């Protein structure tokens, strides 16, 4: 067990504090400014919630928020279905074809976003598809699918083939054995892939920038046009809200993870204690090995 | 899970062809072609001819547009050499700074207790999850002439300094935005280095510097390679950071590409050629990093 955290020298602590100050001070300034009555970014003239009120009555922002969520939902659902099917198919392919396809799948992740965006733009221009929801959703699906495949494939590799065969022996049809055995096994991978797709889609700017149409503005695109104007305090208010949302999502996820880890750790140590009590000599070494 | 189930991949293979392979092929096609005006006999009409004919009232006959092979776009990119050199240079500085700042951070986090590690990781990832336009916008507020930093410096009688619209501001924006991309892969490698290994090195007579150079550094190299790629690739291809913090005078490759596709200089052929050059530069840099990584990995294995 790692206990060196208690021996942290002040210098090391100071270093971490400095790094986190660097990461958070700019965000903090935005949040403070969102309550500033003055339009100026550096003169404090009093507390106000006016910018928030304006933000919620700003139709462009509300529409683009709805667009963002709709595009993210559609794109990640389609990407999850497409990617899961692809992963299952790839898992059962010959090794050479599989590694070829996987390498091609990596392309959109390895390529700079601007290249992916530009290449998709060229595709839509060549096919004469006008830019709008369709091009935006197709592009988002394209950059989301790889994340689903790369999360589901390892889970498929971990599944035990004999479980599936056992289900067949016990009278399941292949379809039933598949839905009852394989799907539950790979579900965590599918979920992670879906969540990654959803968050990447919400956060994306560069690819959307090259593939959106005048009617399909996402939040990122709206923020872009807002930051181009010199002063727009609504952006500050929006930042504060986004920060709060992200913070709460991450906190919930982390607390759950830490709790789960604590529980397993307690269970393991309880098991070790019980084991060593009942078979003091024979099994002590074994259970210690399991507890590490 | 029979052989038949491999057909489940069929829709994705079609998708991959249409939305990954064909678009990349299109970049190559656009980079090596140009659209010209030809008359009925297939003779190419230049822009000057067209203008003078129009001025003289001469009718040139049935004119059509045709796509022809050319190397002009590729050779034209050489005119943008200064921009490319600047992009590589700024991205390199940002990558090195991220490594220098991020390496100790990742190491320190990896030596904490489990729940603290999780907390710290969350703090590293949180800014990453916020829209990067907002993060960059925040620095505009801090760096501008009447910004917070100049105000603070003014209190102790310094400045005001011209900080925004400089190359330094662009590098700062890159480091700020991509630092988590360096810390996370480094952390995930370092958390696997057991404290007992470090203690063993100490017991065998290594001083802290030697422990670092002979144990920690070689073991962390895969993370270093991943981190470098994850910072360098977005840094060299960015066009927002340079526009928001560089003020239009510090153009990068990304800005050039953007200008050819969505800007005033509309010329997708030239844009495709520049994109191709950018991909080549990245491939070259990545193969250098990989070579370094492999070499040192062998050294680490011998250790």
XYZ file of C-alpha atoms in Angstrom:
595
model
C 0.000 0.000 0.000
C 1.181 3.459 -0.866
C 1.629 5.512 2.294
C 4.280 7.970 1.168
C 1.574 10.642 0.805
C 1.942 11.368 4.481
C 5.637 12.203 4.035
C 5.077 14.959 1.512
C 7.601 17.750 1.911
C 6.337 21.374 1.870
C 8.289 22.038 -1.326
C 6.442 19.295 -3.186
C 3.148 20.516 -1.819
C 3.954 24.050 -2.955
C 4.735 22.777 -6.459
C 1.356 21.048 -6.777
C -0.416 24.115 -5.402
C 1.340 26.289 -7.994
C 0.333 23.950 -10.849
C -3.289 23.913 -9.762
C -3.251 27.678 -9.318
C -2.046 27.953 -12.919
C -4.853 25.652 -14.074
C -7.640 27.274 -12.079
C -6.943 31.006 -11.736
C -8.087 31.815 -15.303
C -11.344 29.924 -14.749
C -11.806 31.620 -11.393
C -11.380 35.038 -13.002
C -14.104 34.192 -15.516
C -16.466 33.105 -12.755
C -15.801 36.218 -10.653
C -16.339 38.420 -13.710
C -19.683 36.756 -14.368
C -21.003 38.536 -11.245
C -19.416 41.867 -12.147
C -21.927 44.619 -12.837
C -19.447 46.452 -15.058
C -19.055 45.408 -18.681
C -15.326 45.937 -18.320
C -13.416 42.802 -17.549
C -11.109 44.369 -14.987
C -13.107 46.983 -13.074
C -15.318 45.703 -10.290
C -18.380 47.912 -9.877
C -20.706 45.650 -7.944
C -22.440 42.311 -7.736
C -25.067 41.394 -10.296
C -26.901 38.373 -11.691
C -27.797 40.326 -14.779
C -25.495 38.394 -17.123
C -27.160 35.137 -16.098
C -30.573 36.608 -16.762
C -29.410 37.786 -20.171
C -27.836 34.419 -20.884
C -31.093 32.564 -20.314
C -33.050 34.989 -22.437
C -30.499 34.771 -25.252
C -32.255 32.729 -27.909
C -29.098 31.923 -29.906
C -27.495 30.328 -26.881
C -30.575 28.325 -25.924
C -31.060 27.042 -29.484
C -27.407 26.115 -29.815
C -27.504 24.338 -26.461
C -30.460 22.260 -27.661
C -28.639 21.606 -30.945
C -25.527 20.486 -29.093
C -27.432 18.037 -26.902
C -29.507 16.678 -29.798
C -26.488 16.179 -32.047
C -24.503 14.585 -29.202
C -27.345 12.208 -28.343
C -28.062 11.106 -31.918
C -24.379 10.830 -32.831
C -23.403 8.861 -29.734
C -26.354 6.453 -29.970
C -25.646 5.704 -33.642
C -21.900 5.507 -32.970
C -22.487 3.095 -30.082
C -24.643 0.740 -32.170
C -22.356 0.935 -35.201
C -19.209 0.590 -33.094
C -20.453 -2.320 -30.973
C -21.511 -4.257 -34.077
C -18.156 -3.467 -35.669
C -16.236 -4.615 -32.588
C -18.095 -7.952 -32.485
C -17.500 -8.446 -36.196
C -13.829 -7.490 -35.917
C -13.345 -9.828 -32.967
C -14.296 -12.760 -35.169
C -12.208 -11.744 -38.169
C -8.847 -13.042 -39.296
C -5.967 -11.334 -37.511
C -4.545 -9.584 -40.556
C -7.827 -7.988 -41.657
C -8.597 -7.074 -38.065
C -5.324 -5.242 -37.449
C -5.672 -3.457 -40.783
C -9.174 -2.220 -39.926
C -8.127 -1.259 -36.381
C -5.223 0.782 -37.736
C -7.580 2.606 -40.082
C -9.967 3.140 -37.154
C -7.179 4.881 -35.246
C -6.742 7.417 -38.058
C -9.330 9.991 -36.902
C -7.916 9.801 -33.351
C -4.280 10.211 -34.418
C -4.876 12.809 -37.112
C -5.098 16.424 -36.020
C -8.727 17.507 -35.708
C -8.321 20.170 -38.360
C -7.357 17.490 -40.928
C -10.416 15.393 -40.059
C -12.608 18.483 -40.267
C -11.188 19.655 -43.579
C -11.321 16.172 -45.132
C -14.988 15.757 -44.176
C -15.722 19.207 -45.549
C -14.144 18.208 -48.872
C -16.281 15.043 -48.876
C -19.528 16.950 -48.361
C -18.562 19.575 -50.942
C -17.718 16.842 -53.472
C -20.988 15.020 -52.807
C -22.914 18.299 -53.033
C -24.510 17.846 -49.610
C -25.478 21.207 -48.132
C -24.074 21.928 -44.682
C -26.490 21.541 -41.782
C -27.651 18.979 -39.251
C -26.940 16.039 -41.558
C -23.289 16.911 -42.188
C -22.768 17.790 -38.533
C -24.249 14.511 -37.237
C -22.418 12.387 -39.829
C -19.122 14.023 -38.839
C -19.762 13.543 -35.141
C -20.621 9.864 -35.650
C -17.361 9.479 -37.583
C -15.144 10.739 -34.805
C -17.135 8.940 -32.082
C -17.184 5.390 -33.518
C -13.455 4.756 -32.899
C -13.907 5.430 -29.176
C -16.728 2.860 -28.976
C -14.755 0.203 -30.881
C -11.617 0.750 -28.818
C -13.612 0.380 -25.594
C -15.656 -2.681 -26.629
C -12.862 -4.727 -28.261
C -10.830 -5.287 -25.060
C -13.999 -6.394 -23.250
C -14.697 -8.926 -26.017
C -11.164 -10.247 -25.630
C -11.789 -10.752 -21.917
C -15.032 -12.723 -22.367
C -14.762 -16.443 -21.886
C -15.762 -18.322 -25.029
C -16.742 -21.383 -23.024
C -19.521 -19.418 -21.307
C -21.136 -18.824 -24.683
C -20.683 -22.469 -25.629
C -22.115 -23.563 -22.299
C -25.217 -21.462 -23.008
C -25.581 -23.208 -26.370
C -25.188 -26.625 -24.721
C -27.883 -25.713 -22.225
C -30.314 -25.117 -25.087
C -29.973 -21.424 -25.938
C -30.305 -20.373 -29.540
C -27.169 -18.528 -30.769
C -29.141 -15.267 -30.660
C -30.287 -15.889 -27.091
C -26.835 -16.988 -25.968
C -25.488 -13.806 -27.490
C -27.937 -11.456 -25.767
C -27.836 -13.331 -22.446
C -24.100 -13.999 -22.211
C -22.003 -11.804 -24.475
C -23.907 -8.515 -24.247
C -23.908 -8.360 -20.414
C -20.194 -9.181 -20.439
C -19.260 -6.305 -22.768
C -21.816 -3.833 -21.375
C -19.272 -1.797 -19.349
C -17.230 -1.231 -22.513
C -20.319 -0.209 -24.473
C -21.316 2.265 -21.749
C -17.841 3.800 -21.510
C -17.780 4.140 -25.292
C -21.172 5.812 -25.276
C -20.212 8.268 -22.530
C -16.912 9.128 -24.213
C -18.718 9.711 -27.514
C -21.306 11.903 -25.821
C -18.760 14.087 -24.031
C -16.434 14.396 -27.038
C -19.388 15.364 -29.186
C -20.519 18.073 -26.738
C -16.999 19.420 -26.392
C -16.045 19.367 -30.064
C -15.322 22.628 -31.813
C -12.830 22.095 -34.626
C -14.654 19.387 -36.597
C -18.028 21.106 -36.100
C -16.486 24.359 -37.306
C -15.769 22.828 -40.716
C -19.014 20.874 -41.059
C -21.817 22.925 -39.494
C -24.424 24.843 -41.433
C -26.064 28.176 -40.649
C -29.057 26.401 -39.100
C -27.128 23.874 -37.021
C -24.980 26.009 -34.712
C -23.674 24.137 -31.680
C -22.748 25.736 -28.380
C -19.034 25.675 -29.268
C -19.713 27.555 -32.489
C -21.835 30.126 -30.642
C -19.123 30.583 -28.009
C -16.631 31.087 -30.834
C -18.645 33.877 -32.375
C -19.206 35.431 -28.938
C -15.514 35.475 -28.026
C -14.704 37.207 -31.304
C -16.582 40.235 -30.096
C -14.459 42.194 -27.684
C -16.683 42.260 -24.630
C -19.402 39.705 -23.967
C -19.994 39.107 -20.252
C -22.600 36.420 -21.027
C -19.647 34.196 -21.944
C -18.431 34.500 -18.355
C -21.802 33.446 -17.008
C -21.884 30.529 -19.427
C -18.378 29.474 -18.309
C -19.449 29.500 -14.672
C -22.441 27.288 -15.428
C -20.433 24.838 -17.544
C -17.774 24.685 -14.829
C -20.399 23.862 -12.224
C -21.946 21.125 -14.387
C -18.581 19.506 -15.172
C -17.500 19.762 -11.537
C -20.610 18.022 -10.244
C -20.460 15.250 -12.863
C -16.802 14.550 -12.071
C -17.391 14.704 -8.319
C -20.229 12.193 -8.486
C -18.179 9.845 -10.657
C -15.122 10.102 -8.429
C -16.902 9.713 -5.135
C -18.579 6.574 -6.463
C -15.267 5.191 -7.636
C -13.487 5.995 -4.379
C -16.351 4.474 -2.376
C -16.302 1.338 -4.493
C -12.539 1.071 -4.038
C -12.880 1.554 -0.270
C -15.574 -1.112 -0.122
C -13.520 -3.667 -2.042
C -10.491 -2.825 0.044
C -12.489 -3.318 3.243
C -13.978 -6.540 1.923
C -10.547 -7.831 0.970
C -9.000 -6.959 4.305
C -11.986 -8.477 6.114
C -11.588 -11.627 4.040
C -7.881 -11.741 4.841
C -8.613 -11.359 8.533
C -11.205 -14.138 8.477
C -8.973 -16.404 6.459
C -6.000 -15.969 8.726
C -8.188 -16.527 11.761
C -9.608 -19.831 10.545
C -6.505 -21.311 8.915
C -3.793 -19.494 10.700
C -0.866 -21.273 9.145
C -1.808 -22.876 5.840
C -3.511 -20.000 4.062
C -2.023 -16.856 5.513
C 0.513 -16.526 2.720
C -2.103 -17.062 -0.024
C -4.613 -14.543 1.200
C -1.923 -11.943 1.742
C -0.939 -12.452 -1.860
C -4.531 -11.800 -2.895
C -4.766 -8.659 -0.825
C -1.816 -6.867 -2.388
C -19.859 -15.630 -31.720
C -19.616 -17.708 -34.830
C -17.793 -16.892 -38.041
C -21.049 -15.480 -39.351
C -21.015 -12.674 -36.788
C -18.108 -11.026 -38.581
C -20.680 -9.678 -41.034
C -21.802 -7.401 -38.209
C -18.763 -5.306 -39.062
C -19.977 -4.755 -42.634
C -21.880 -1.476 -41.986
C -18.855 -0.060 -40.201
C -16.492 -1.063 -43.009
C -18.699 0.839 -45.462
C -18.734 3.777 -43.029
C -14.955 3.655 -42.654
C -14.531 3.745 -46.426
C -16.888 6.698 -46.920
C -16.017 8.838 -43.918
C -12.352 8.115 -43.260
C -10.614 6.728 -46.321
C -12.352 8.684 -49.091
C -12.059 12.079 -47.282
C -8.329 11.554 -46.740
C -7.962 10.479 -50.358
C -9.817 13.662 -51.326
C -7.170 15.742 -49.560
C -4.523 14.094 -51.721
C -6.630 14.534 -54.882
C -7.311 18.215 -54.150
C -3.661 18.840 -53.301
C -2.498 17.589 -56.692
C -5.190 19.112 -58.883
C -6.537 22.482 -59.858
C -9.628 23.700 -61.650
C -9.006 25.381 -65.019
C -11.208 26.897 -67.701
C -10.963 25.263 -71.121
C -12.568 26.023 -74.491
C -14.130 23.473 -76.915
C -10.741 22.365 -78.225
C -9.510 21.628 -74.690
C -7.074 24.551 -74.663
C -6.560 26.049 -71.215
C -7.695 29.651 -70.930
C -5.715 31.599 -68.348
C -7.281 34.208 -66.101
C -5.509 37.035 -67.992
C -6.799 35.815 -71.343
C -10.285 35.670 -69.926
C -10.051 39.225 -68.614
C -8.606 40.708 -71.801
C -11.157 38.845 -73.931
C -13.923 40.255 -71.804
C -12.473 43.766 -72.084
C -12.146 43.471 -75.865
C -15.592 41.940 -76.228
C -14.177 38.775 -77.860
C -16.265 35.629 -77.474
C -14.052 32.640 -76.636
C -16.709 30.040 -77.434
C -18.101 27.343 -75.135
C -16.058 27.441 -71.898
C -16.076 24.591 -69.395
C -14.314 23.923 -66.114
C -11.950 21.003 -65.870
C -9.874 19.470 -63.097
C -6.268 18.846 -64.101
C -3.208 17.403 -62.401
C -0.701 19.942 -61.110
C 2.194 20.286 -58.700
C 1.616 24.026 -58.331
C -0.224 23.704 -54.999
C 2.588 21.711 -53.443
C 5.275 24.101 -54.676
C 3.137 27.079 -53.593
C 3.300 25.859 -49.989
C 7.006 26.769 -49.931
C 5.921 30.425 -49.878
C 4.524 29.739 -46.398
C 7.783 28.353 -45.050
C 8.064 31.035 -42.298
C 4.590 30.109 -41.009
C 5.466 26.402 -40.968
C 8.763 26.987 -39.194
C 6.989 29.196 -36.655
C 4.313 26.520 -36.058
C 6.881 23.780 -35.517
C 8.996 26.031 -33.291
C 6.111 27.240 -31.066
C 4.635 23.741 -30.804
C 8.059 22.372 -29.835
C 8.534 24.990 -27.109
C 5.034 24.298 -25.781
C 5.682 20.526 -25.782
C 8.980 20.884 -23.926
C 7.398 23.250 -21.378
C 4.507 20.818 -20.850
C 6.994 17.997 -20.265
C 9.097 20.047 -17.845
C 6.051 21.235 -15.878
C 3.973 18.077 -16.221
C 6.590 15.454 -15.390
C 7.099 16.436 -11.719
C 3.335 16.977 -11.374
C 2.544 13.473 -12.621
C 5.271 11.978 -10.439
C 4.111 13.774 -7.294
C 0.497 12.737 -7.897
C 1.498 9.115 -8.465
C 3.139 8.987 -4.992
C -0.056 10.019 -3.159
C -2.575 7.700 -1.492
C -5.249 6.216 -3.732
C -8.141 8.514 -2.850
C -5.897 11.579 -3.050
C -4.601 10.457 -6.434
C -8.196 10.240 -7.672
C -8.966 13.705 -6.323
C -5.864 15.242 -7.936
C -6.592 13.514 -11.248
C -10.068 14.949 -11.185
C -8.584 18.401 -10.642
C -6.279 17.869 -13.637
C -9.121 16.713 -15.860
C -11.706 19.309 -14.863
C -10.290 22.196 -16.927
C -9.905 19.757 -19.833
C -13.631 19.109 -19.818
C -14.445 22.779 -20.069
C -14.791 24.090 -23.570
C -11.280 25.040 -24.736
C -12.576 28.258 -26.317
C -13.647 29.415 -22.871
C -10.287 28.471 -21.377
C -8.466 30.444 -24.057
C -10.889 33.341 -23.674
C -9.990 33.433 -19.972
C -6.389 34.148 -20.859
C -7.465 37.016 -23.085
C -8.948 38.632 -19.985
C -5.768 38.066 -18.017
C -3.217 39.088 -20.621
C -4.748 42.134 -22.298
C -3.288 45.584 -21.820
C -5.825 46.521 -19.145
C -5.951 42.930 -17.919
C -5.515 41.497 -14.459
C -1.835 40.672 -14.773
C -0.908 44.171 -15.903
C -3.067 45.588 -13.093
C -1.286 43.478 -10.476
C 2.094 44.406 -11.904
C 1.020 48.042 -11.875
C 0.457 47.822 -8.122
C 4.147 47.119 -7.618
C 5.100 49.748 -10.151
C 5.815 47.543 -13.178
C 4.456 47.507 -16.671
C 2.126 47.694 -18.388
C 3.564 44.985 -20.605
C 2.423 44.067 -24.084
C 1.536 40.453 -23.420
C -1.383 39.598 -25.642
C -0.838 39.237 -29.414
C 2.684 37.906 -28.916
C 4.233 34.527 -29.609
C 4.701 34.094 -25.875
C 0.946 34.374 -25.386
C 0.363 31.688 -28.039
C 2.818 29.323 -26.329
C 1.183 30.060 -22.968
C -2.229 29.221 -24.443
C -0.885 25.947 -25.807
C 0.737 24.970 -22.498
C -2.394 25.851 -20.566
C -4.731 23.943 -22.875
C -2.622 20.836 -23.416
C -0.844 20.387 -20.058
C -3.422 17.780 -18.899
C -2.670 15.748 -22.064
C 0.921 15.493 -20.831
C 0.143 14.821 -17.165
C -2.421 12.041 -17.716
C -0.330 9.556 -19.775
C 2.713 10.241 -17.578
C 0.656 9.597 -14.469
C -0.834 6.349 -15.771
C 2.698 4.985 -16.373
C 4.178 6.317 -13.126
C 1.425 4.979 -10.922
C 2.619 1.509 -11.961
C 6.126 2.177 -10.608
C 6.042 0.587 -7.176
C 7.605 2.409 -4.250
C 9.484 -0.778 -3.360
C 11.404 -0.485 -6.648
C 12.547 3.009 -5.640
C 13.449 1.775 -2.165
C 15.394 -1.107 -3.680
C 17.382 1.340 -5.805
C 18.152 3.363 -2.686
C 19.157 0.254 -0.761
C 21.490 -0.743 -3.572
C 23.334 2.560 -3.239
C 21.610 4.909 -5.669
C 21.299 8.531 -4.631
C 17.986 10.221 -5.555
C 19.441 11.596 -8.810
C 20.708 8.187 -9.861
C 17.417 6.551 -8.841
C 15.666 9.008 -11.117
C 17.999 8.675 -14.107
C 18.356 4.897 -13.953
C 14.962 3.764 -12.671
C 12.135 6.324 -12.846
C 13.021 7.979 -16.164
C 13.569 4.758 -18.190
C 10.383 3.230 -16.771
C 8.349 6.342 -17.590
C 9.535 6.683 -21.212
C 6.418 5.179 -22.853
C 4.374 7.815 -21.008
C 6.777 10.543 -22.142
C 6.385 9.456 -25.771
C 2.568 9.397 -25.525
C 2.512 12.751 -23.744
C 4.749 14.398 -26.340
C 2.513 13.201 -29.187
C -0.658 14.214 -27.383
C 0.624 17.764 -26.855
C 2.576 18.275 -30.067
C -0.136 17.192 -32.530
C -2.893 19.559 -31.328
C -0.353 22.338 -30.651
C 1.084 22.339 -34.162
C -2.347 22.200 -35.795
C -4.218 24.740 -33.655
C -5.778 27.801 -35.224
C -7.934 29.114 -32.400
C -5.215 29.719 -29.821
C -3.122 31.655 -32.311
C -6.123 33.694 -33.417
C -7.344 34.535 -29.915
C -3.988 35.102 -28.220
C -1.732 35.795 -31.206
C -3.933 38.523 -32.626
C -3.703 37.557 -36.304
C -0.047 38.542 -36.650
C 1.284 35.206 -35.409
C -0.338 32.916 -37.983
C 0.195 29.171 -37.699
C -0.314 26.323 -40.203
C -3.820 25.818 -38.829
C -4.738 29.441 -39.598
C -3.436 29.020 -43.149
C -5.587 25.934 -43.701
C -8.618 27.644 -42.180
C -8.091 30.664 -44.477
C -8.053 28.462 -47.582
C -11.258 26.639 -46.649
C -13.444 29.095 -44.742
C -11.567 32.372 -44.984
C -11.160 35.092 -47.566
C -8.402 33.290 -49.451
C -10.789 30.529 -50.520
C -8.653 27.926 -52.322
C -9.365 24.314 -51.245
C -6.608 22.988 -53.510
C -3.926 25.019 -51.783
C -5.558 24.256 -48.412
C -5.389 20.528 -49.155
C -1.723 20.849 -50.118
C -0.931 22.650 -46.834
C -2.880 19.961 -44.938
C -0.785 17.309 -46.649
C 2.415 19.095 -45.609
C 1.111 19.339 -42.031
C 0.419 15.586 -41.979
C 3.910 14.902 -43.324
C 5.505 17.109 -40.644
C 3.531 15.339 -37.905
C 4.388 11.876 -39.250
C 8.064 12.822 -39.330
C 8.030 14.164 -35.769
C 6.100 11.149 -34.503
C 8.505 8.695 -36.077
C 11.397 10.515 -34.372
C 9.640 10.234 -30.999
C 8.885 6.556 -31.612
C 12.486 5.836 -32.556
C 13.703 7.506 -29.359
C 11.176 5.587 -27.333
C 12.147 2.210 -28.777
C 15.852 2.843 -28.339
C 15.514 3.802 -24.730
C 13.088 0.984 -24.070
C 15.806 -1.494 -25.013
C 18.157 0.280 -22.627
C 15.509 0.029 -19.935
C 15.050 -3.659 -20.568
C 18.757 -4.280 -20.114
C 18.764 -2.438 -16.812
